[in-house]
Coordinates of C-alpha atoms and ligand atoms in Angstrom, one line a residue:
Chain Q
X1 CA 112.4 62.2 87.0
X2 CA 114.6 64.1 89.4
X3 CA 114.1 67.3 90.7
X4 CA 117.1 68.7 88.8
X5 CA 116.8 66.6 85.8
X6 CA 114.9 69.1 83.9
X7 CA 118.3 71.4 84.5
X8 CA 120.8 68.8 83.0
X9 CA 118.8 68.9 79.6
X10 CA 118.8 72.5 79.2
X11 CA 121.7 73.8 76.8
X12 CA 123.8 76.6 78.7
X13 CA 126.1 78.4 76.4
X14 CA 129.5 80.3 77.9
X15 CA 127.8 83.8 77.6
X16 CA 124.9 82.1 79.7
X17 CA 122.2 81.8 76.9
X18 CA 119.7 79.1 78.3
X19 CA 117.3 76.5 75.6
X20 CA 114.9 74.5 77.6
X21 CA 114.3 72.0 74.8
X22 CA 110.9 70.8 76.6
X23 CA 108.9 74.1 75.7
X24 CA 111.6 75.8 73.4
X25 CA 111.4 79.2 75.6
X26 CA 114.7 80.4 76.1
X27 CA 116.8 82.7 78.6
X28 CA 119.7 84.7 78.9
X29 CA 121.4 84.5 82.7
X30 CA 124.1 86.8 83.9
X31 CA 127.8 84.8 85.2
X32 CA 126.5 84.4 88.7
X33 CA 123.1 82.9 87.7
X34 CA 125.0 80.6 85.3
X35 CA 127.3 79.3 87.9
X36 CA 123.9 78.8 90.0
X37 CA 122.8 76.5 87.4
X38 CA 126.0 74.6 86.9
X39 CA 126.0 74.1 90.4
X40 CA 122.2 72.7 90.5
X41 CA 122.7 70.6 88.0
X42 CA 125.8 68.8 89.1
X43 CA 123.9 68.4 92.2
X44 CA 125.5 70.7 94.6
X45 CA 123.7 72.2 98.0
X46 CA 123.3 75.5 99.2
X47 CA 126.9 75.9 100.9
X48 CA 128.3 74.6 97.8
X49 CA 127.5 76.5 95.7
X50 CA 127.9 79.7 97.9
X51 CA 131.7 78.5 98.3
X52 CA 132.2 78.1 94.8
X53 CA 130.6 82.0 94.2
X54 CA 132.8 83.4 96.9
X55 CA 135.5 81.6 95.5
X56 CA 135.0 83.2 91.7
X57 CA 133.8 86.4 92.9
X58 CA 134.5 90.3 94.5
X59 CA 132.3 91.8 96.6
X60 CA 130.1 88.7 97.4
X61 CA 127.3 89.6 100.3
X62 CA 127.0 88.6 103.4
X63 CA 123.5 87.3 103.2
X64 CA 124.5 85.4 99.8
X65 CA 121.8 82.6 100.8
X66 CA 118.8 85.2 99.9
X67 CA 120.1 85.3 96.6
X68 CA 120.4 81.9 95.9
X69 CA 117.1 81.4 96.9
X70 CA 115.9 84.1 95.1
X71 CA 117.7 82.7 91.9
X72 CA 115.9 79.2 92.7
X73 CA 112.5 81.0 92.8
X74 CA 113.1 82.3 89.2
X75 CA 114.0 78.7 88.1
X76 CA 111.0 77.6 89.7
X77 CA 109.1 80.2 88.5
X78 CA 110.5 79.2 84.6
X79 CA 109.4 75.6 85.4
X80 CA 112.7 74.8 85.2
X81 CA 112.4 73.4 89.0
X82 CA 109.4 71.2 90.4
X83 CA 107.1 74.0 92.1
X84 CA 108.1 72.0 95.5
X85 CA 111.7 71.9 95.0
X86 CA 114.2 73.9 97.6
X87 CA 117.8 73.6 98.4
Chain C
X1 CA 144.4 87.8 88.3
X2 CA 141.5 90.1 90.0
X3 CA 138.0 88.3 90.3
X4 CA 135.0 89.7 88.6
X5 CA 132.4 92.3 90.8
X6 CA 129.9 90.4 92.4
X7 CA 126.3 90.5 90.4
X8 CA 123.2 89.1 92.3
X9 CA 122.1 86.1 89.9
X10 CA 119.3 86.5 87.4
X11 CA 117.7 84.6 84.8
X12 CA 115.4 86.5 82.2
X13 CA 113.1 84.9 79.9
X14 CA 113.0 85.8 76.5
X15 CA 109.5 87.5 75.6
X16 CA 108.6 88.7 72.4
X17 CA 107.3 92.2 72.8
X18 CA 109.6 92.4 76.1
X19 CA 110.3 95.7 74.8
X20 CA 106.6 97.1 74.6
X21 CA 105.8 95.4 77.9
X22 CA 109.1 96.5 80.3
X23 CA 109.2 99.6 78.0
X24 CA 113.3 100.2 76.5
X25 CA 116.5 99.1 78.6
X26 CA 116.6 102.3 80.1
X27 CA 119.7 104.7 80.0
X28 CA 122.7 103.5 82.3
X29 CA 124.4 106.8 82.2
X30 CA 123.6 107.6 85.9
X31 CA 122.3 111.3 86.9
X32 CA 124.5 112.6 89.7
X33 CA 124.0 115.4 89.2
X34 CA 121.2 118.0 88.4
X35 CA 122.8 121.6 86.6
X36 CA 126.0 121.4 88.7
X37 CA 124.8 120.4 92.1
X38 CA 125.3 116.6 93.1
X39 CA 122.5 114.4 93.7
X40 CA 123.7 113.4 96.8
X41 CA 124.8 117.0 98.2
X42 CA 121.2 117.5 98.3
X43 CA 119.7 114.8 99.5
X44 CA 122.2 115.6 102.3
X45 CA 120.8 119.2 102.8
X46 CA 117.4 118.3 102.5
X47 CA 116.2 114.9 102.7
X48 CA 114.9 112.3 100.4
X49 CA 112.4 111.9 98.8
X50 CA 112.8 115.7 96.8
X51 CA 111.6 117.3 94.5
X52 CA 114.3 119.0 92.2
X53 CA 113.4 121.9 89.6
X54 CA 116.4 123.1 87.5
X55 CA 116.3 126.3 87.0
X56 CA 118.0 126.6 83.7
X57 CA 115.8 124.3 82.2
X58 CA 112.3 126.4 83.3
X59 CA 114.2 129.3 81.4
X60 CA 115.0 127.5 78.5
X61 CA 111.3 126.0 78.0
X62 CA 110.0 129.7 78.7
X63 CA 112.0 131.3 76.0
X64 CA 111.7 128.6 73.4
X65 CA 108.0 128.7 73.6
X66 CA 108.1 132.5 73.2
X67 CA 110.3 132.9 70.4
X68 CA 108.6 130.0 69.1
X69 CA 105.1 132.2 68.6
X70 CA 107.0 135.5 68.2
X71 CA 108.8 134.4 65.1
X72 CA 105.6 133.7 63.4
X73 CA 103.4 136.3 64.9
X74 CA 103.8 139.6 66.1
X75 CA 102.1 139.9 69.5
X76 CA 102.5 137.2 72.1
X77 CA 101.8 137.0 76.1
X78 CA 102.6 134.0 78.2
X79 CA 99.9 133.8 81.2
X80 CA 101.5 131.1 83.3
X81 CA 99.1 128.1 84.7
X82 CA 99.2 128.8 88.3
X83 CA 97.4 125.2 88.8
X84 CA 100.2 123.5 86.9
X85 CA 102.9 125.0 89.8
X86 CA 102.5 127.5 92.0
X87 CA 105.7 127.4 94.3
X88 CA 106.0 130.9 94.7
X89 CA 109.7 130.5 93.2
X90 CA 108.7 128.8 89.9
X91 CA 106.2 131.3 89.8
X92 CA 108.4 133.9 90.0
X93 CA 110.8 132.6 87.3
X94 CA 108.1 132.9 84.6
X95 CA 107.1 136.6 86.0
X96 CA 110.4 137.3 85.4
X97 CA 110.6 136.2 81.8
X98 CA 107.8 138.1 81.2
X99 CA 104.3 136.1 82.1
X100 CA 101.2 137.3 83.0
X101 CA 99.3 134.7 85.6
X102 CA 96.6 132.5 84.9
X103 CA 94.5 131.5 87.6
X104 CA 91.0 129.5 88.2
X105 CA 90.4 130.4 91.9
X106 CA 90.3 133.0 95.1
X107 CA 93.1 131.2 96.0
X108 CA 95.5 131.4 92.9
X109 CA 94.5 134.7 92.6
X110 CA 95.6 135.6 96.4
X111 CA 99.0 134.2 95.4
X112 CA 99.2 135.9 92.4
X113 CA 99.0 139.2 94.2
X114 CA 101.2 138.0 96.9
X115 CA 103.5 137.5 94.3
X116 CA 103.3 141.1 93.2
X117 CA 101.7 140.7 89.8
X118 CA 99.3 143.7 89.9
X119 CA 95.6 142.7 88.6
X120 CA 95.6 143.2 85.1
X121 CA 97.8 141.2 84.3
X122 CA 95.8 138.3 85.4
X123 CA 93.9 136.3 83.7
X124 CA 90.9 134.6 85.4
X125 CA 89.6 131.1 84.2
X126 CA 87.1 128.4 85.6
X127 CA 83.3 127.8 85.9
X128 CA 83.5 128.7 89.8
X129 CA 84.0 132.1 90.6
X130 CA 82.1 133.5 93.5
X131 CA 80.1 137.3 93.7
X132 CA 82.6 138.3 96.1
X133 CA 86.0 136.9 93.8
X134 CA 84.2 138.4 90.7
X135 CA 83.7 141.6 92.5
X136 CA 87.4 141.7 93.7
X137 CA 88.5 141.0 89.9
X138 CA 86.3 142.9 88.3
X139 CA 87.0 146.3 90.0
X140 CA 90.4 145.5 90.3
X141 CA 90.8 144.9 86.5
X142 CA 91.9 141.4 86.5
X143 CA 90.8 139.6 82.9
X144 CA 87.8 137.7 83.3
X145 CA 87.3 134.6 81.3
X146 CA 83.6 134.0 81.5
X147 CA 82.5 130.7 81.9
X148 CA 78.4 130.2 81.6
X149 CA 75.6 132.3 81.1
X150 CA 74.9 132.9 84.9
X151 CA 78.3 134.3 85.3
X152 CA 77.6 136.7 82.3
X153 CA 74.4 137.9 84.1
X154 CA 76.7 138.0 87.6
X155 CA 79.2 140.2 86.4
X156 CA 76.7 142.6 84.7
X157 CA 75.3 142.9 87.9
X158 CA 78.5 144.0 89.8
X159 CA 79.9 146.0 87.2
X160 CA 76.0 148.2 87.3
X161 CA 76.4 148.3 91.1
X162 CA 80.2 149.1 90.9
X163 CA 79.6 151.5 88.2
X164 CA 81.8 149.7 85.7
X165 CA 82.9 149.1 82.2
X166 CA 85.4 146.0 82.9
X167 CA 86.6 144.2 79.9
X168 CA 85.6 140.5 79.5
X169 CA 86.7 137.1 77.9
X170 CA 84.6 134.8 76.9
X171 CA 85.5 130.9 77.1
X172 CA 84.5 129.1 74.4
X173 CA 84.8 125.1 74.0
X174 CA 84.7 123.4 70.4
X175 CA 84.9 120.0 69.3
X176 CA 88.2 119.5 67.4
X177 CA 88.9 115.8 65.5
X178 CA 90.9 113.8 67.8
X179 CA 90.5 115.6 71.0
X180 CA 87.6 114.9 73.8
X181 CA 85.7 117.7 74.0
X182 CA 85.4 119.9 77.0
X183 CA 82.0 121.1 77.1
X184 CA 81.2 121.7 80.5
X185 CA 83.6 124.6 80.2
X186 CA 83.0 127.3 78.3
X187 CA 79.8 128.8 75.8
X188 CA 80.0 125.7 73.3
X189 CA 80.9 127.3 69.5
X190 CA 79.3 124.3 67.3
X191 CA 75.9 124.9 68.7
X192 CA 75.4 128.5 68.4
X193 CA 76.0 129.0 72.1
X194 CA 79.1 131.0 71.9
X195 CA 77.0 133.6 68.9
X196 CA 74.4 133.4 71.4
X197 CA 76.7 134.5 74.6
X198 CA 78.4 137.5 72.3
X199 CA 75.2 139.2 71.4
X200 CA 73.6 138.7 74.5
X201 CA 77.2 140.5 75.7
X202 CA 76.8 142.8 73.5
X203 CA 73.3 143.6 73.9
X204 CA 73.8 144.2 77.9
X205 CA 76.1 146.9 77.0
X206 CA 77.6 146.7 80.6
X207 CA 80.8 144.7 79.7
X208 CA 83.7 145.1 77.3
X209 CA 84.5 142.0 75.2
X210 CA 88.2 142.4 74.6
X211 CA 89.0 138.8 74.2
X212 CA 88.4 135.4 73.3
X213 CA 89.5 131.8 75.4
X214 CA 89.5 128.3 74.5
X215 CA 91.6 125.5 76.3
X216 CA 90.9 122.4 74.3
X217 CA 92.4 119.9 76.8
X218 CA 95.7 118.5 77.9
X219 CA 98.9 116.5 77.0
X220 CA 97.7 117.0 73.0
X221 CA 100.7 115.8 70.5
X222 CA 98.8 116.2 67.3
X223 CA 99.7 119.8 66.6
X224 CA 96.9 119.8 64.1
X225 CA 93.9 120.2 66.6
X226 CA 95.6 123.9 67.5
X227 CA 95.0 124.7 64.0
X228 CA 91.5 123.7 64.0
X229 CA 91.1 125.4 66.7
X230 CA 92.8 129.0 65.3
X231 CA 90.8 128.3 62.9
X232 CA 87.7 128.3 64.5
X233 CA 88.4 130.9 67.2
X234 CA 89.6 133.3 64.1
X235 CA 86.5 133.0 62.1
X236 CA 84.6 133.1 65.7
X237 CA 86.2 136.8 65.9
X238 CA 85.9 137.6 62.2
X239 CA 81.9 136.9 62.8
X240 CA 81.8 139.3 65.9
X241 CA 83.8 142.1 64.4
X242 CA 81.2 142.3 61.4
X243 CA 78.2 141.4 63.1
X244 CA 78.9 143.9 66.1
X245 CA 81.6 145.8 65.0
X246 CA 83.3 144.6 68.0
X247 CA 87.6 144.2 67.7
X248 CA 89.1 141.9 69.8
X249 CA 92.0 142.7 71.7
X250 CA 93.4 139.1 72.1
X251 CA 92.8 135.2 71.5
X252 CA 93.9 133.2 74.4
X253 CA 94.2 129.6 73.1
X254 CA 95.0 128.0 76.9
X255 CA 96.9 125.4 77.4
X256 CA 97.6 121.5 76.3
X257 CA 100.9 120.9 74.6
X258 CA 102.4 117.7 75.3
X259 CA 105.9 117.8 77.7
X260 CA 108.8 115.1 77.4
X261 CA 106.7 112.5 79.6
X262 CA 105.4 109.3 77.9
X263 CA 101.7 108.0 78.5
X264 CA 101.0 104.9 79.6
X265 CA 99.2 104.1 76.4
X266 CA 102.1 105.5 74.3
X267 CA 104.7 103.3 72.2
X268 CA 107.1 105.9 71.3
X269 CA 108.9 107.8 74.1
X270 CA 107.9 111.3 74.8
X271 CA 111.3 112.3 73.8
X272 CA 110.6 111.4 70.3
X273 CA 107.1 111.8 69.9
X274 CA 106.5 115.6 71.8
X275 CA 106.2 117.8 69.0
X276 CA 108.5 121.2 69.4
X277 CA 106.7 124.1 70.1
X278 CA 107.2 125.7 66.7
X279 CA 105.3 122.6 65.5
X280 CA 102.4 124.1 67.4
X281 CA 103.4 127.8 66.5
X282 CA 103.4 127.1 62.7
X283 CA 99.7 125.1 63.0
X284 CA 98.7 127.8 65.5
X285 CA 99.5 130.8 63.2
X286 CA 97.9 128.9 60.4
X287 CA 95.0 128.8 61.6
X288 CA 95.1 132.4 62.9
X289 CA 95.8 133.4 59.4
X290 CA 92.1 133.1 58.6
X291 CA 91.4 136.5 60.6
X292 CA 90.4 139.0 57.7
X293 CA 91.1 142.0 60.2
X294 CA 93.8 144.9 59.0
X295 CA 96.9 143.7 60.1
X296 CA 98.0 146.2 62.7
X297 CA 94.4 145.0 64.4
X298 CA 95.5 141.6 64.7
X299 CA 95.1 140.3 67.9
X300 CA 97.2 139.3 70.4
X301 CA 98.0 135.9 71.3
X302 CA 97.5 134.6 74.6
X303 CA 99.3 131.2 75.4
X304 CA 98.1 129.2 78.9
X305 CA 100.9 126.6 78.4
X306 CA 101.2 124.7 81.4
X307 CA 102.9 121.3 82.1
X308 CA 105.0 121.8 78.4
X309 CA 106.8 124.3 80.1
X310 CA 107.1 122.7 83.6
X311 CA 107.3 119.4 83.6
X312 CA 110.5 118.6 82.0
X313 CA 112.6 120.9 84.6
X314 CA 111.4 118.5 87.5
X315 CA 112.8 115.6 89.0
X316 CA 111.7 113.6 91.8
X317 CA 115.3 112.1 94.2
X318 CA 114.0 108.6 95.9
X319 CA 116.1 106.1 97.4
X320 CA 115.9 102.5 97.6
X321 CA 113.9 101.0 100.7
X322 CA 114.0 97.5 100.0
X323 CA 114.1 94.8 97.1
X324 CA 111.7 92.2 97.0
X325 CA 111.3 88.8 94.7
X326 CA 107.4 89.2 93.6
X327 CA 105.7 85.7 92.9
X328 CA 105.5 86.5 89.4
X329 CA 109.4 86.5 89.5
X330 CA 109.7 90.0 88.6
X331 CA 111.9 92.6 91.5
X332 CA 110.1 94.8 93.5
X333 CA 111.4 97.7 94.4
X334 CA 110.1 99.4 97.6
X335 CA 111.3 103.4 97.6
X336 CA 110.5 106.3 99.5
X337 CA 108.2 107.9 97.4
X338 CA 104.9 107.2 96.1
X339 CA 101.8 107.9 94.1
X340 CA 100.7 110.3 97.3
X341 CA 104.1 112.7 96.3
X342 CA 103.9 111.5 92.3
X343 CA 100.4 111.5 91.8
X344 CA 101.3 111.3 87.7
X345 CA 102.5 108.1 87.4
X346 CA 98.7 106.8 87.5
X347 CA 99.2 108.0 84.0
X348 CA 102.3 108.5 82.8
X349 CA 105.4 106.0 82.6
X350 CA 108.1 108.2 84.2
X351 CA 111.4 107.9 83.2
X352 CA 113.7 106.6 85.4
X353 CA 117.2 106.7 86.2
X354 CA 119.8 105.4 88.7
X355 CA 121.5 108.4 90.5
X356 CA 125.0 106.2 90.9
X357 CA 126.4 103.5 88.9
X358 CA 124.9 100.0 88.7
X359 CA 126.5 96.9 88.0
X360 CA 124.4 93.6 87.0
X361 CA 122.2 92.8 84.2
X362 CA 118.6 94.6 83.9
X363 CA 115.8 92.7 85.3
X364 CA 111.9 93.3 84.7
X365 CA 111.5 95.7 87.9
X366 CA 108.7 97.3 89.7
X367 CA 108.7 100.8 91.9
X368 CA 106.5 100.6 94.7
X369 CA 105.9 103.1 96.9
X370 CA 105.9 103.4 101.0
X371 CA 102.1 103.5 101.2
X372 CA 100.1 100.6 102.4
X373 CA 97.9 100.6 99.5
X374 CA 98.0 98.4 96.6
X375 CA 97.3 101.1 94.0
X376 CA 101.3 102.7 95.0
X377 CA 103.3 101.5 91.7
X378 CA 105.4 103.9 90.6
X379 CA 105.9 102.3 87.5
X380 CA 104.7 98.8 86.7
X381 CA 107.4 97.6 84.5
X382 CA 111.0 98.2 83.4
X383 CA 114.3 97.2 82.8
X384 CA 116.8 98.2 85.4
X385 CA 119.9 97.0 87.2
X386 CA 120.3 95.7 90.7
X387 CA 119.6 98.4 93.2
X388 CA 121.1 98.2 96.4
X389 CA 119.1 99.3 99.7
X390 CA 120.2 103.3 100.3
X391 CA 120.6 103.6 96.2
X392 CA 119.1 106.9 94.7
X393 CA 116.9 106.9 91.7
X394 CA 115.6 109.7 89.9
X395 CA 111.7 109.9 88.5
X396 CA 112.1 112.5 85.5
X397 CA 110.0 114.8 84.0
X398 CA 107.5 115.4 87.4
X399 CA 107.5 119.0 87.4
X400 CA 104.3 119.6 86.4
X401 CA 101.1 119.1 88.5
X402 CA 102.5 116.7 91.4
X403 CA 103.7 119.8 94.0
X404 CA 100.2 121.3 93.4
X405 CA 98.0 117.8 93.5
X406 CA 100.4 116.4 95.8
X407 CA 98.7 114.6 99.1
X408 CA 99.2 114.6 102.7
X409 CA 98.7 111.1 103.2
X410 CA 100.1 109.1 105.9
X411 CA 103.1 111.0 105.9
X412 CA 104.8 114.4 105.5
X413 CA 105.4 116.1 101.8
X414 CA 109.1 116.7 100.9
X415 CA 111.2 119.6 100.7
X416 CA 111.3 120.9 97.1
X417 CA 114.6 123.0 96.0
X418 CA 115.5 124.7 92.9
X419 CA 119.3 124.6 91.3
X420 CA 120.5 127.6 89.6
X421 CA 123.6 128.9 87.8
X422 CA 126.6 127.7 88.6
X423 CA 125.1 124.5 90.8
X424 CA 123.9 126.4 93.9
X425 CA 120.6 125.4 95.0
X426 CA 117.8 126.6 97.7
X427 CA 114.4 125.6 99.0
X428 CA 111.5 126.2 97.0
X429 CA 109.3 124.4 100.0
X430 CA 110.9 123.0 103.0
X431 CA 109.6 119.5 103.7
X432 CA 106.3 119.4 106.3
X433 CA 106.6 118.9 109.9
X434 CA 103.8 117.6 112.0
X435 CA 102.6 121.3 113.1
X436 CA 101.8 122.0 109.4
X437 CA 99.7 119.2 109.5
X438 CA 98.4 119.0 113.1
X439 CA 98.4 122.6 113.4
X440 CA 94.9 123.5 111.6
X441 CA 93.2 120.8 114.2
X442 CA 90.8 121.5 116.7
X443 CA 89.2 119.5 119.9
X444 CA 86.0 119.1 120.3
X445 CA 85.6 120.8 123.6
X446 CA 83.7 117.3 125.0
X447 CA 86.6 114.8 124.1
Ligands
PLP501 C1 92.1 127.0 81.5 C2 93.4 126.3 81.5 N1 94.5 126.9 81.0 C3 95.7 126.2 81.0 C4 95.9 125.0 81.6 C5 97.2 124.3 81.5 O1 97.2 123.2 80.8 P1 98.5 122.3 80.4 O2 99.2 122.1 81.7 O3 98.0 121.1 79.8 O4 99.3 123.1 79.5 C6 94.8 124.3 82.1 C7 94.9 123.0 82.7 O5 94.0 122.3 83.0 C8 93.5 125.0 82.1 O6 92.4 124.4 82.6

């Protein structure tokens, strides 16, 4: 299995309500977090996935890296990402 | 077409009982201001972290709890807890509205004086009051609330050799359902101390009991426990007046009642579950209806009400150090205040609120403070937005206790300011510099 496998089976719903259909738990991310996911799941990298933020978004920070990571930590965290797994 | 504001990303699981764990999304409406003066005006003038006190709101509390008793009984004196605050300022504001003082030490009684409130219209608590601070209250006339047996035999002693007739209090503890009792202070009324401590008054003939005390504990919302304990003080005085003929001048019932805060333990926020003080009047008065003496004898009612009347008229200002991710996934917050300035969060959960607006979804957050000790949490767990480094927050509801129990640790305590009418605003305390703390130091004359 992938690392991001696990991602491409979860339902995402437009207002960014998460199933994980392993364990049933289920999570509600905000617009950015969402695009995140959409991103990891069609298998982008880091820079990627920054673009496509700045490119949909005001006001994005310099240091937008720390909060991508930070968003992957929370995945991993979720086991929603091997414990291992890093962009 | 305009993009959408930036939000950092965040995913939140969906816990049952989120709500009793994180405690309720809290209130977005941001505080900029506190009674007219901007949060950030101050912080300009004096620093962050800061202590706040509104003014208007001490008022308010003062008068509330006064009308509260008077409606229901006809003689009532505040004697403010000097403990619970004792900036000369706030101090000053309950003076003015009429309080006596309530002190427990050399100390609070020194600032009592300073203050300008002459001696008898101080009232005297605690089990530690030395022959020299008895002396100086007794033959200055300040109320005495006598604490043990040794302290009974101490002021009969001074008032022989001062030639005296000073009137007295005695502090009684009693167990009331649902409280933990407070022995150690106090002649104890269940086992026939307290009957014990009158008569042996009484019999001494040196002092004049005029009154009786009882403080049954603190941050109690069950109203009914102050009408046990009217009750019990009331039939207490009924018993002296027709055993010795003796008629009390007041009943003192101390202090206890439960401010706006929320416990840790508690479900419901204080907000909802703090009963209004004529809750407590009508149980108090209850009680007190058990006295059998004429009417225009009744005693007067003394009322030691502390944090009730404090704490909601304080807010501590701290801004935003840093954010952290936690391995647990939950945000840390880093600010510039901790449990050294806000001693009370070890037991309460302090409201907070951001101080400008926030954009971004709540997360599960924790407030840590700038001490290097793993006990500094400001408050464990809670909902709230992205905070940015150099964003304000305010900590409600810290008036009580924390600029009395407050620690020099590490650092320097802040500068604490009141707000009155009409937004304009003064120091209550300037924050410390390092001759307040370096100046009491001595070298050893070897090093
Ligand atoms: C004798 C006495 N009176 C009054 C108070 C004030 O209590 P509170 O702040 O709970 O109203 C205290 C507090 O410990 C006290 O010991």
């Amino acid at each position: 299995m992938g690392a991001t496998d696990k991602l491409k089976d979860l339902a995402l719903s437009e207002s960014g309500f998460v199933f994980d259909p392993y364990t049933g738990s289920t999570f509600s991310a905000n617009d950015t977090g969402r695009k995140i996911l959409d991103g990891l799941r069609r298998g982008l990298d880091r820079d990627a996935i920054a673009a496509e933020l700045r490119q949909g978004w005001d006001g994005v920070p310099d240091d937008l890296g720390r909060d991508i990571d930070d968003f992957v930590l929370l995945l991993r965290r979720q086991h929603l990402l091997p414990p291992d797994f890093s962009l | 077409m305009s993009k959408p504001r930036y939000e950092r990303p965040v995913l939140i699981r969906h816990e049952a009982g989120l709500m009793n764990k994180f405690g309720r999304v809290q209130a977005l409406r941001p505080l900029t201001e506190i009674d007219g003066a901007a949060v950030d005006e101050l912080v300009a003038a004096y620093g962050s972290p800061l202590f706040v006190f509104s003014e208007r709101t001490l008022v308010e509390r003062a008068r509330e709890l006064k009308e509260a008793f008077a409606r229901r009984w006809p003689r009532v004196r505040l004697a403010w807890s000097y403990k619970t605050n004792y900036l000369g300022g706030i101090c000053r504001i309950f003076h003015r509205e009429g309080a006596f003082a309530e002190v427990v030490s050399d100390f609070e009684y020194d600032k009592a004086l300073g203050l300008g409130v002459p001696p008898d219209h101080i009232h005297w608590n605690g089990p530690y009051k030395t022959d020299a601070a008895l002396t100086r209250a007794l033959a200055g006339g300040a109320i005495v609330h006598l604490d043990h047996f040794d302290e009974l035999a101490a002021a009969e002693r001074i008032a022989e050799r001062l030639d005296l007739r000073p009137s007295v209090a005695l502090r009684i503890s009693l167990s009331v359902e649902g409280v933990p009792e407070w022995s150690r202070f106090g002649f104890h009324l269940e086992s026939g101390q307290a009957r014990d401590a009158v008569a042996r008054l009484v019999a001494g003939n040196r002092l004049e009991l005029v009154g009786l005390h009882c403080h049954l504990g603190t941050f109690i919302a069950d109203v009914r426990a102050y009408g046990e304990q009217a009750r019990k003080l009331a039939r207490l005085a009924n018993e002296i007046r027709e055993r010795h003929g003796v008629r009390l001048g007041f009943i003192d019932i101390g202090g206890g009642f439960a401010s706006h805060n929320t416990l840790k333990e508690q479900y419901l926020p204080g907000t909802q579950a703090t009963p209004p003080f004529s809750r407590y009047a009508e149980a108090v008065i209850e009680g007190l209806c058990e006295l059998t003496c004429p009417a225009r004898e009744q005693p007067l009612l003394v009322l030691e009400t502390g944090r009730a009347l404090v704490d909601d008229a304080g807010t501590l200002i701290a801004t935003v150090h840093a954010n952290k991710r936690l391995p647990d996934g939950r945000r840390g917050v880093v600010l510039d205040a901790g449990v050294n300035v806000l001693f009370t969060a070890f037991w309460y959960r302090h409201d907070v609120v951001p101080c400008q607006e926030t954009h971004g979804t709540p997360e599960p957050t924790v407030l840590f403070g700038p001490l290097c000790m793993n006990i500094d949490v400001i408050r464990d767990s809670l909902l709230l937005p992205p905070l940015q480094v150099g964003d304000r927050i305010a900590l409600r509801n810290c008036g009580a206790y924390n600029v009395t129990q407050w620690m020099q640790f590490i650092t320097y305590r802040p500068a604490v300011v009141l707000v009155g009418d009409g937004g304009r605003h003064a120091l209550l305390r300037r924050c410390e510099t390092l001759d307040d703390v370096v100046g009491p130091e001595q070298t050893p004359p070897w090093l």
